Amino acid sequence: MHPTLTPGLDVAMLVFWAFVLFFIVLVFYLRREDRREGYPLEDEVSGRIESFGGAMHTASTKSFLLPFGHGIVTAPTKGREPVDIAARRTDRFAGAPYAPTGDPLVDGIGPAAWVERAKRPDLDMEGHPRIVPISMAADFWIASEDSDLHGWPVVGADGVVAGTVSDLWIDRADRLVRYIQIGTDGVLAPMMMAQIDRRRRRVVIDALNGAQFAGVPRLVAPDQITLYEEERVAAYFGGGYLYADAARQEPFL
């Protein structure tokens, strides 16, 4: 038997309505919080802010304290991202695909798009750059069971040699190879996109054709890669799976 507070209200009913009120407040709070890092929603064609949402549509700016003295960053603060990209809509409806009007790998269209990340290197738990050339990491070396790729040719999707492997860039925190350096002018290729052909002693990267390796974004410093540069390199090679060859842009069926 539940204690009765009034003829129409007992403790169980009071607890139930307290839970309902708490749940409504929780939903209100969460829906505001998830709009603090890039919301509110806007129309992709006109840029007009969506009118629905009311008080739950916007929230105060969130601040993040970065480690190792990199200051404080707040979001959202930059307003609407620019939409003047080198592409045109193929039709006039929301969700219509864009067709590139220039070189999509350079212009950052579709899978070749990148994010304006920080122009500083990724750091390990001690504040040191995570990704460095193995030639500058005296405490790392290639295991005897693995192939040392130095001097091996790098071949594109069309079979054209883009250059030879001059160095390997390793992730000192995760203990693995992140990038292959081609030549000496700062061309890096993601290791995860490379196929090691040990029989023919060559590296095959079918994301790009041989001549397109010349357009890979270069590094500012010869001994480190920034988060922004990682984004650019990955976007360039990722976009190649669609834009490296005109035939790749056509449907299979």
PDB file of C-alpha atoms in Angstrom:
ATOM      1  CA  MET A   1       0.000   0.000   0.000  1.00  0.00           C
ATOM      2  CA  HIS A   2       1.448   3.369  -1.074  1.00  0.00           C
ATOM      3  CA  PRO A   3       1.427   6.342   1.298  1.00  0.00           C
ATOM      4  CA  THR A   4      -1.242   8.861   0.314  1.00  0.00           C
ATOM      5  CA  LEU A   5      -0.401  12.549   0.391  1.00  0.00           C
ATOM      6  CA  THR A   6      -3.826  13.811  -0.720  1.00  0.00           C
ATOM      7  CA  PRO A   7      -7.019  12.028  -1.813  1.00  0.00           C
ATOM      8  CA  GLY A   8      -5.812  12.263  -5.450  1.00  0.00           C
ATOM      9  CA  LEU A   9      -2.023  12.006  -5.059  1.00  0.00           C
ATOM     10  CA  ASP A  10       0.226   9.362  -3.549  1.00  0.00           C
ATOM     11  CA  VAL A  11       4.011   8.909  -3.508  1.00  0.00           C
ATOM     12  CA  ALA A  12       4.052   6.601  -6.561  1.00  0.00           C
ATOM     13  CA  MET A  13       2.191   9.178  -8.652  1.00  0.00           C
ATOM     14  CA  LEU A  14       4.530  11.924  -7.443  1.00  0.00           C
ATOM     15  CA  VAL A  15       7.614   9.861  -8.388  1.00  0.00           C
ATOM     16  CA  PHE A  16       6.108   9.089 -11.801  1.00  0.00           C
ATOM     17  CA  TRP A  17       5.481  12.733 -12.664  1.00  0.00           C
ATOM     18  CA  ALA A  18       8.908  13.717 -11.328  1.00  0.00           C
ATOM     19  CA  PHE A  19      10.434  11.195 -13.737  1.00  0.00           C
ATOM     20  CA  VAL A  20       8.388  12.534 -16.664  1.00  0.00           C
ATOM     21  CA  LEU A  21       9.476  16.086 -15.873  1.00  0.00           C
ATOM     22  CA  PHE A  22      13.105  14.993 -15.569  1.00  0.00           C
ATOM     23  CA  PHE A  23      12.922  13.167 -18.914  1.00  0.00           C
ATOM     24  CA  ILE A  24      11.452  16.214 -20.694  1.00  0.00           C
ATOM     25  CA  VAL A  25      14.194  18.448 -19.278  1.00  0.00           C
ATOM     26  CA  LEU A  26      16.847  15.882 -20.282  1.00  0.00           C
ATOM     27  CA  VAL A  27      15.603  15.764 -23.888  1.00  0.00           C
ATOM     28  CA  PHE A  28      15.509  19.566 -24.021  1.00  0.00           C
ATOM     29  CA  TYR A  29      19.082  19.734 -22.676  1.00  0.00           C
ATOM     30  CA  LEU A  30      20.462  17.093 -25.060  1.00  0.00           C
ATOM     31  CA  ARG A  31      18.827  18.623 -28.130  1.00  0.00           C
ATOM     32  CA  ARG A  32      20.448  21.969 -27.313  1.00  0.00           C
ATOM     33  CA  GLU A  33      23.823  20.390 -26.577  1.00  0.00           C
ATOM     34  CA  ASP A  34      24.025  18.556 -29.893  1.00  0.00           C
ATOM     35  CA  ARG A  35      23.709  21.908 -31.681  1.00  0.00           C
ATOM     36  CA  ARG A  36      26.793  23.410 -30.089  1.00  0.00           C
ATOM     37  CA  GLU A  37      29.307  21.918 -32.532  1.00  0.00           C
ATOM     38  CA  GLY A  38      28.059  22.883 -35.978  1.00  0.00           C
ATOM     39  CA  TYR A  39      24.316  23.315 -35.812  1.00  0.00           C
ATOM     40  CA  PRO A  40      21.786  24.879 -36.390  1.00  0.00           C
ATOM     41  CA  LEU A  41      20.602  23.130 -39.493  1.00  0.00           C
ATOM     42  CA  GLU A  42      20.395  25.134 -42.686  1.00  0.00           C
ATOM     43  CA  ASP A  43      19.038  24.676 -46.183  1.00  0.00           C
ATOM     44  CA  GLU A  44      21.809  23.309 -48.398  1.00  0.00           C
ATOM     45  CA  VAL A  45      20.750  25.358 -51.428  1.00  0.00           C
ATOM     46  CA  SER A  46      19.884  28.765 -49.999  1.00  0.00           C
ATOM     47  CA  GLY A  47      21.748  28.635 -46.697  1.00  0.00           C
ATOM     48  CA  ARG A  48      18.594  29.750 -44.873  1.00  0.00           C
ATOM     49  CA  ILE A  49      18.471  28.678 -41.230  1.00  0.00           C
ATOM     50  CA  GLU A  50      15.699  26.158 -40.693  1.00  0.00           C
ATOM     51  CA  SER A  51      12.845  27.779 -38.802  1.00  0.00           C
ATOM     52  CA  PHE A  52      11.722  24.797 -36.755  1.00  0.00           C
ATOM     53  CA  GLY A  53      13.201  24.087 -33.351  1.00  0.00           C
ATOM     54  CA  GLY A  54      12.446  27.241 -31.397  1.00  0.00           C
ATOM     55  CA  ALA A  55      14.345  27.454 -28.135  1.00  0.00           C
ATOM     56  CA  MET A  56      16.022  24.111 -28.838  1.00  0.00           C
ATOM     57  CA  HIS A  57      17.427  25.330 -32.139  1.00  0.00           C
ATOM     58  CA  THR A  58      20.497  27.155 -30.840  1.00  0.00           C
ATOM     59  CA  ALA A  59      22.793  26.891 -27.843  1.00  0.00           C
ATOM     60  CA  SER A  60      25.735  28.741 -26.369  1.00  0.00           C
ATOM     61  CA  THR A  61      29.237  28.300 -27.760  1.00  0.00           C
ATOM     62  CA  LYS A  62      31.289  25.372 -26.447  1.00  0.00           C
ATOM     63  CA  SER A  63      34.947  25.866 -25.520  1.00  0.00           C
ATOM     64  CA  PHE A  64      37.703  23.251 -25.651  1.00  0.00           C
ATOM     65  CA  LEU A  65      41.011  23.528 -23.797  1.00  0.00           C
ATOM     66  CA  LEU A  66      43.722  22.080 -26.036  1.00  0.00           C
ATOM     67  CA  PRO A  67      46.686  20.210 -24.545  1.00  0.00           C
ATOM     68  CA  PHE A  68      50.341  21.246 -24.568  1.00  0.00           C
ATOM     69  CA  GLY A  69      49.629  24.975 -24.552  1.00  0.00           C
ATOM     70  CA  HIS A  70      47.727  25.146 -27.837  1.00  0.00           C
ATOM     71  CA  GLY A  71      45.137  27.473 -26.323  1.00  0.00           C
ATOM     72  CA  ILE A  72      41.355  27.354 -26.383  1.00  0.00           C
ATOM     73  CA  VAL A  73      39.150  26.747 -29.383  1.00  0.00           C
ATOM     74  CA  THR A  74      35.433  27.486 -29.499  1.00  0.00           C
ATOM     75  CA  ALA A  75      32.678  26.146 -31.716  1.00  0.00           C
ATOM     76  CA  PRO A  76      30.651  27.166 -33.526  1.00  0.00           C
ATOM     77  CA  THR A  77      32.297  30.524 -34.270  1.00  0.00           C
ATOM     78  CA  LYS A  78      33.058  30.620 -38.006  1.00  0.00           C
ATOM     79  CA  GLY A  79      29.533  30.950 -39.337  1.00  0.00           C
ATOM     80  CA  ARG A  80      28.420  29.246 -42.500  1.00  0.00           C
ATOM     81  CA  GLU A  81      31.071  27.435 -44.513  1.00  0.00           C
ATOM     82  CA  PRO A  82      31.712  28.818 -48.021  1.00  0.00           C
ATOM     83  CA  VAL A  83      29.881  27.076 -50.860  1.00  0.00           C
ATOM     84  CA  ASP A  84      31.715  28.682 -53.785  1.00  0.00           C
ATOM     85  CA  ILE A  85      33.331  25.407 -54.823  1.00  0.00           C
ATOM     86  CA  ALA A  86      34.576  24.482 -58.282  1.00  0.00           C
ATOM     87  CA  ALA A  87      31.519  22.393 -59.105  1.00  0.00           C
ATOM     88  CA  ARG A  88      27.975  22.791 -60.368  1.00  0.00           C
ATOM     89  CA  ARG A  89      24.752  21.132 -59.354  1.00  0.00           C
ATOM     90  CA  THR A  90      23.473  18.584 -61.820  1.00  0.00           C
ATOM     91  CA  ASP A  91      19.861  19.427 -60.927  1.00  0.00           C
ATOM     92  CA  ARG A  92      17.794  21.848 -58.840  1.00  0.00           C
ATOM     93  CA  PHE A  93      16.736  19.806 -55.836  1.00  0.00           C
ATOM     94  CA  ALA A  94      18.116  19.176 -52.381  1.00  0.00           C
ATOM     95  CA  GLY A  95      20.647  16.377 -52.478  1.00  0.00           C
ATOM     96  CA  ALA A  96      21.434  16.747 -56.185  1.00  0.00           C
ATOM     97  CA  PRO A  97      25.039  15.662 -56.888  1.00  0.00           C
ATOM     98  CA  TYR A  98      27.749  18.107 -57.900  1.00  0.00           C
ATOM     99  CA  ALA A  99      29.751  17.780 -61.112  1.00  0.00           C
ATOM    100  CA  PRO A 100      33.339  19.138 -60.968  1.00  0.00           C
ATOM    101  CA  THR A 101      34.188  22.072 -63.218  1.00  0.00           C
ATOM    102  CA  GLY A 102      37.962  21.834 -62.731  1.00  0.00           C
ATOM    103  CA  ASP A 103      40.408  19.318 -61.279  1.00  0.00           C
ATOM    104  CA  PRO A 104      38.413  17.720 -58.424  1.00  0.00           C
ATOM    105  CA  LEU A 105      41.540  16.345 -56.737  1.00  0.00           C
ATOM    106  CA  VAL A 106      42.986  19.842 -56.382  1.00  0.00           C
ATOM    107  CA  ASP A 107      39.671  21.618 -55.799  1.00  0.00           C
ATOM    108  CA  GLY A 108      38.551  19.189 -53.085  1.00  0.00           C
ATOM    109  CA  ILE A 109      35.286  17.966 -54.586  1.00  0.00           C
ATOM    110  CA  GLY A 110      33.346  14.952 -53.330  1.00  0.00           C
ATOM    111  CA  PRO A 111      35.621  12.303 -51.808  1.00  0.00           C
ATOM    112  CA  ALA A 112      38.573  14.649 -52.368  1.00  0.00           C
ATOM    113  CA  ALA A 113      37.146  17.220 -49.918  1.00  0.00           C
ATOM    114  CA  TRP A 114      39.162  18.103 -46.832  1.00  0.00           C
ATOM    115  CA  VAL A 115      38.669  19.829 -43.497  1.00  0.00           C
ATOM    116  CA  GLU A 116      40.625  22.890 -42.352  1.00  0.00           C
ATOM    117  CA  ARG A 117      42.406  21.113 -39.523  1.00  0.00           C
ATOM    118  CA  ALA A 118      45.099  22.649 -37.329  1.00  0.00           C
ATOM    119  CA  LYS A 119      48.375  23.462 -39.024  1.00  0.00           C
ATOM    120  CA  ARG A 120      50.451  21.671 -36.412  1.00  0.00           C
ATOM    121  CA  PRO A 121      51.502  18.032 -36.115  1.00  0.00           C
ATOM    122  CA  ASP A 122      49.551  15.389 -34.257  1.00  0.00           C
ATOM    123  CA  LEU A 123      51.163  14.816 -30.865  1.00  0.00           C
ATOM    124  CA  ASP A 124      51.694  11.786 -28.669  1.00  0.00           C
ATOM    125  CA  MET A 125      50.973  11.636 -24.940  1.00  0.00           C
ATOM    126  CA  GLU A 126      54.280  13.350 -24.209  1.00  0.00           C
ATOM    127  CA  GLY A 127      53.707  16.229 -26.615  1.00  0.00           C
ATOM    128  CA  HIS A 128      56.080  15.041 -29.357  1.00  0.00           C
ATOM    129  CA  PRO A 129      55.106  14.710 -33.032  1.00  0.00           C
ATOM    130  CA  ARG A 130      53.624  11.265 -33.580  1.00  0.00           C
ATOM    131  CA  ILE A 131      54.438  10.871 -37.275  1.00  0.00           C
ATOM    132  CA  VAL A 132      58.066  11.290 -38.338  1.00  0.00           C
ATOM    133  CA  PRO A 133      60.393   9.858 -41.001  1.00  0.00           C
ATOM    134  CA  ILE A 134      61.946   6.596 -39.864  1.00  0.00           C
ATOM    135  CA  SER A 135      65.309   8.002 -40.961  1.00  0.00           C
ATOM    136  CA  MET A 136      64.989  10.516 -38.111  1.00  0.00           C
ATOM    137  CA  ALA A 137      63.753   8.024 -35.498  1.00  0.00           C
ATOM    138  CA  ALA A 138      66.851   6.240 -34.234  1.00  0.00           C
ATOM    139  CA  ASP A 139      64.847   3.946 -31.940  1.00  0.00           C
ATOM    140  CA  PHE A 140      62.769   2.476 -34.805  1.00  0.00           C
ATOM    141  CA  TRP A 141      63.724   0.162 -37.661  1.00  0.00           C
ATOM    142  CA  ILE A 142      62.180  -2.261 -40.153  1.00  0.00           C
ATOM    143  CA  ALA A 143      61.822  -5.764 -38.760  1.00  0.00           C
ATOM    144  CA  SER A 144      63.921  -8.374 -40.506  1.00  0.00           C
ATOM    145  CA  GLU A 145      60.776 -10.348 -41.367  1.00  0.00           C
ATOM    146  CA  ASP A 146      59.368  -7.403 -43.365  1.00  0.00           C
ATOM    147  CA  SER A 147      60.465  -5.891 -46.646  1.00  0.00           C
ATOM    148  CA  ASP A 148      62.501  -2.700 -46.547  1.00  0.00           C
ATOM    149  CA  LEU A 149      60.776  -0.654 -49.250  1.00  0.00           C
ATOM    150  CA  HIS A 150      63.575   1.868 -49.735  1.00  0.00           C
ATOM    151  CA  GLY A 151      64.399   2.130 -53.421  1.00  0.00           C
ATOM    152  CA  TRP A 152      61.339   0.213 -54.591  1.00  0.00           C
ATOM    153  CA  PRO A 153      59.391   1.799 -57.491  1.00  0.00           C
ATOM    154  CA  VAL A 154      55.902   3.155 -56.822  1.00  0.00           C
ATOM    155  CA  VAL A 155      53.426   2.322 -59.584  1.00  0.00           C
ATOM    156  CA  GLY A 156      50.075   3.988 -60.237  1.00  0.00           C
ATOM    157  CA  ALA A 157      46.807   2.455 -61.415  1.00  0.00           C
ATOM    158  CA  ASP A 158      47.878   2.796 -65.059  1.00  0.00           C
ATOM    159  CA  GLY A 159      51.173   0.978 -64.504  1.00  0.00           C
ATOM    160  CA  VAL A 160      53.257   4.159 -64.803  1.00  0.00           C
ATOM    161  CA  VAL A 161      56.074   4.526 -62.279  1.00  0.00           C
ATOM    162  CA  ALA A 162      55.553   7.636 -60.149  1.00  0.00           C
ATOM    163  CA  GLY A 163      58.929   7.457 -58.403  1.00  0.00           C
ATOM    164  CA  THR A 164      60.826   5.374 -55.882  1.00  0.00           C
ATOM    165  CA  VAL A 165      60.450   4.994 -52.128  1.00  0.00           C
ATOM    166  CA  SER A 166      62.932   7.276 -50.387  1.00  0.00           C
ATOM    167  CA  ASP A 167      61.681   6.995 -46.799  1.00  0.00           C
ATOM    168  CA  LEU A 168      58.926   5.656 -44.559  1.00  0.00           C
ATOM    169  CA  TRP A 169      56.978   7.825 -42.122  1.00  0.00           C
ATOM    170  CA  ILE A 170      56.053   6.015 -38.935  1.00  0.00           C
ATOM    171  CA  ASP A 171      53.526   6.600 -36.166  1.00  0.00           C
ATOM    172  CA  ARG A 172      55.626   6.384 -33.012  1.00  0.00           C
ATOM    173  CA  ALA A 173      52.553   6.022 -30.794  1.00  0.00           C
ATOM    174  CA  ASP A 174      50.851   3.204 -32.727  1.00  0.00           C
ATOM    175  CA  ARG A 175      54.089   1.564 -33.933  1.00  0.00           C
ATOM    176  CA  LEU A 176      53.202   1.337 -37.606  1.00  0.00           C
ATOM    177  CA  VAL A 177      54.031   2.880 -40.977  1.00  0.00           C
ATOM    178  CA  ARG A 178      51.644   5.687 -41.949  1.00  0.00           C
ATOM    179  CA  TYR A 179      53.121   7.090 -45.169  1.00  0.00           C
ATOM    180  CA  ILE A 180      55.494   6.194 -47.959  1.00  0.00           C
ATOM    181  CA  GLN A 181      57.722   9.037 -49.140  1.00  0.00           C
ATOM    182  CA  ILE A 182      58.236   9.107 -52.890  1.00  0.00           C
ATOM    183  CA  GLY A 183      61.355  10.917 -54.050  1.00  0.00           C
ATOM    184  CA  THR A 184      62.866  13.802 -52.122  1.00  0.00           C
ATOM    185  CA  ASP A 185      60.414  16.621 -52.817  1.00  0.00           C
ATOM    186  CA  GLY A 186      57.928  15.851 -50.035  1.00  0.00           C
ATOM    187  CA  VAL A 187      55.435  13.559 -51.790  1.00  0.00           C
ATOM    188  CA  LEU A 188      53.767  11.287 -49.241  1.00  0.00           C
ATOM    189  CA  ALA A 189      51.336   8.465 -50.003  1.00  0.00           C
ATOM    190  CA  PRO A 190      49.161   6.758 -47.345  1.00  0.00           C
ATOM    191  CA  MET A 191      50.527   3.335 -46.492  1.00  0.00           C
ATOM    192  CA  MET A 192      46.998   1.972 -46.035  1.00  0.00           C
ATOM    193  CA  MET A 193      46.345   2.580 -49.754  1.00  0.00           C
ATOM    194  CA  ALA A 194      49.507   0.784 -50.887  1.00  0.00           C
ATOM    195  CA  GLN A 195      49.811  -2.802 -52.075  1.00  0.00           C
ATOM    196  CA  ILE A 196      53.224  -4.367 -51.514  1.00  0.00           C
ATOM    197  CA  ASP A 197      54.214  -6.581 -54.447  1.00  0.00           C
ATOM    198  CA  ARG A 198      57.129  -8.509 -52.926  1.00  0.00           C
ATOM    199  CA  ARG A 199      57.546 -10.791 -55.909  1.00  0.00           C
ATOM    200  CA  ARG A 200      58.219  -7.890 -58.271  1.00  0.00           C
ATOM    201  CA  ARG A 201      59.674  -5.686 -55.519  1.00  0.00           C
ATOM    202  CA  ARG A 202      57.418  -2.731 -56.132  1.00  0.00           C
ATOM    203  CA  VAL A 203      54.644  -0.725 -54.429  1.00  0.00           C
ATOM    204  CA  VAL A 204      51.304  -0.369 -56.219  1.00  0.00           C
ATOM    205  CA  ILE A 205      48.978   2.511 -55.326  1.00  0.00           C
ATOM    206  CA  ASP A 206      45.933   2.274 -57.558  1.00  0.00           C
ATOM    207  CA  ALA A 207      44.242   5.390 -56.159  1.00  0.00           C
ATOM    208  CA  LEU A 208      46.013   7.553 -58.758  1.00  0.00           C
ATOM    209  CA  ASN A 209      47.567   7.287 -62.169  1.00  0.00           C
ATOM    210  CA  GLY A 210      51.309   7.731 -62.359  1.00  0.00           C
ATOM    211  CA  ALA A 211      51.271  11.328 -63.595  1.00  0.00           C
ATOM    212  CA  GLN A 212      48.828  12.447 -60.883  1.00  0.00           C
ATOM    213  CA  PHE A 213      51.349  11.855 -58.104  1.00  0.00           C
ATOM    214  CA  ALA A 214      52.963  15.139 -59.128  1.00  0.00           C
ATOM    215  CA  GLY A 215      49.897  16.991 -57.819  1.00  0.00           C
ATOM    216  CA  VAL A 216      49.956  15.512 -54.314  1.00  0.00           C
ATOM    217  CA  PRO A 217      49.973  18.372 -51.738  1.00  0.00           C
ATOM    218  CA  ARG A 218      53.513  18.973 -50.477  1.00  0.00           C
ATOM    219  CA  LEU A 219      54.693  19.352 -46.904  1.00  0.00           C
ATOM    220  CA  VAL A 220      55.948  22.650 -45.540  1.00  0.00           C
ATOM    221  CA  ALA A 221      58.571  21.033 -43.304  1.00  0.00           C
ATOM    222  CA  PRO A 222      60.707  18.070 -44.408  1.00  0.00           C
ATOM    223  CA  ASP A 223      60.599  16.328 -41.022  1.00  0.00           C
ATOM    224  CA  GLN A 224      56.975  16.676 -39.899  1.00  0.00           C
ATOM    225  CA  ILE A 225      53.435  16.577 -41.230  1.00  0.00           C
ATOM    226  CA  THR A 226      50.644  18.724 -39.817  1.00  0.00           C
ATOM    227  CA  LEU A 227      47.051  17.668 -39.232  1.00  0.00           C
ATOM    228  CA  TYR A 228      46.033  19.928 -42.116  1.00  0.00           C
ATOM    229  CA  GLU A 229      48.584  18.328 -44.437  1.00  0.00           C
ATOM    230  CA  GLU A 230      47.442  14.847 -43.425  1.00  0.00           C
ATOM    231  CA  GLU A 231      43.901  15.850 -44.334  1.00  0.00           C
ATOM    232  CA  ARG A 232      44.994  17.177 -47.726  1.00  0.00           C
ATOM    233  CA  VAL A 233      47.083  14.129 -48.609  1.00  0.00           C
ATOM    234  CA  ALA A 234      44.373  11.661 -47.602  1.00  0.00           C
ATOM    235  CA  ALA A 235      41.728  13.636 -49.503  1.00  0.00           C
ATOM    236  CA  TYR A 236      43.828  13.762 -52.675  1.00  0.00           C
ATOM    237  CA  PHE A 237      44.388  10.009 -52.732  1.00  0.00           C
ATOM    238  CA  GLY A 238      40.849   9.217 -51.558  1.00  0.00           C
ATOM    239  CA  GLY A 239      39.381  11.349 -54.337  1.00  0.00           C
ATOM    240  CA  GLY A 240      41.474   9.458 -56.857  1.00  0.00           C
ATOM    241  CA  TYR A 241      39.344   6.362 -56.399  1.00  0.00           C
ATOM    242  CA  LEU A 242      36.557   8.296 -58.104  1.00  0.00           C
ATOM    243  CA  TYR A 243      38.248  10.999 -60.162  1.00  0.00           C
ATOM    244  CA  ALA A 244      41.614   9.555 -61.247  1.00  0.00           C
ATOM    245  CA  ASP A 245      40.031   8.132 -64.376  1.00  0.00           C
ATOM    246  CA  ALA A 246      36.825   9.141 -66.146  1.00  0.00           C
ATOM    247  CA  ALA A 247      35.753   5.496 -66.289  1.00  0.00           C
ATOM    248  CA  ARG A 248      35.644   5.351 -62.490  1.00  0.00           C
ATOM    249  CA  GLN A 249      32.849   7.915 -62.423  1.00  0.00           C
ATOM    250  CA  GLU A 250      30.482   5.757 -64.413  1.00  0.00           C
ATOM    251  CA  PRO A 251      28.080   3.240 -62.829  1.00  0.00           C
ATOM    252  CA  PHE A 252      28.918  -0.456 -62.912  1.00  0.00           C
ATOM    253  CA  LEU A 253      25.465  -1.348 -64.264  1.00  0.00           C
TER     254      LEU A 253
END
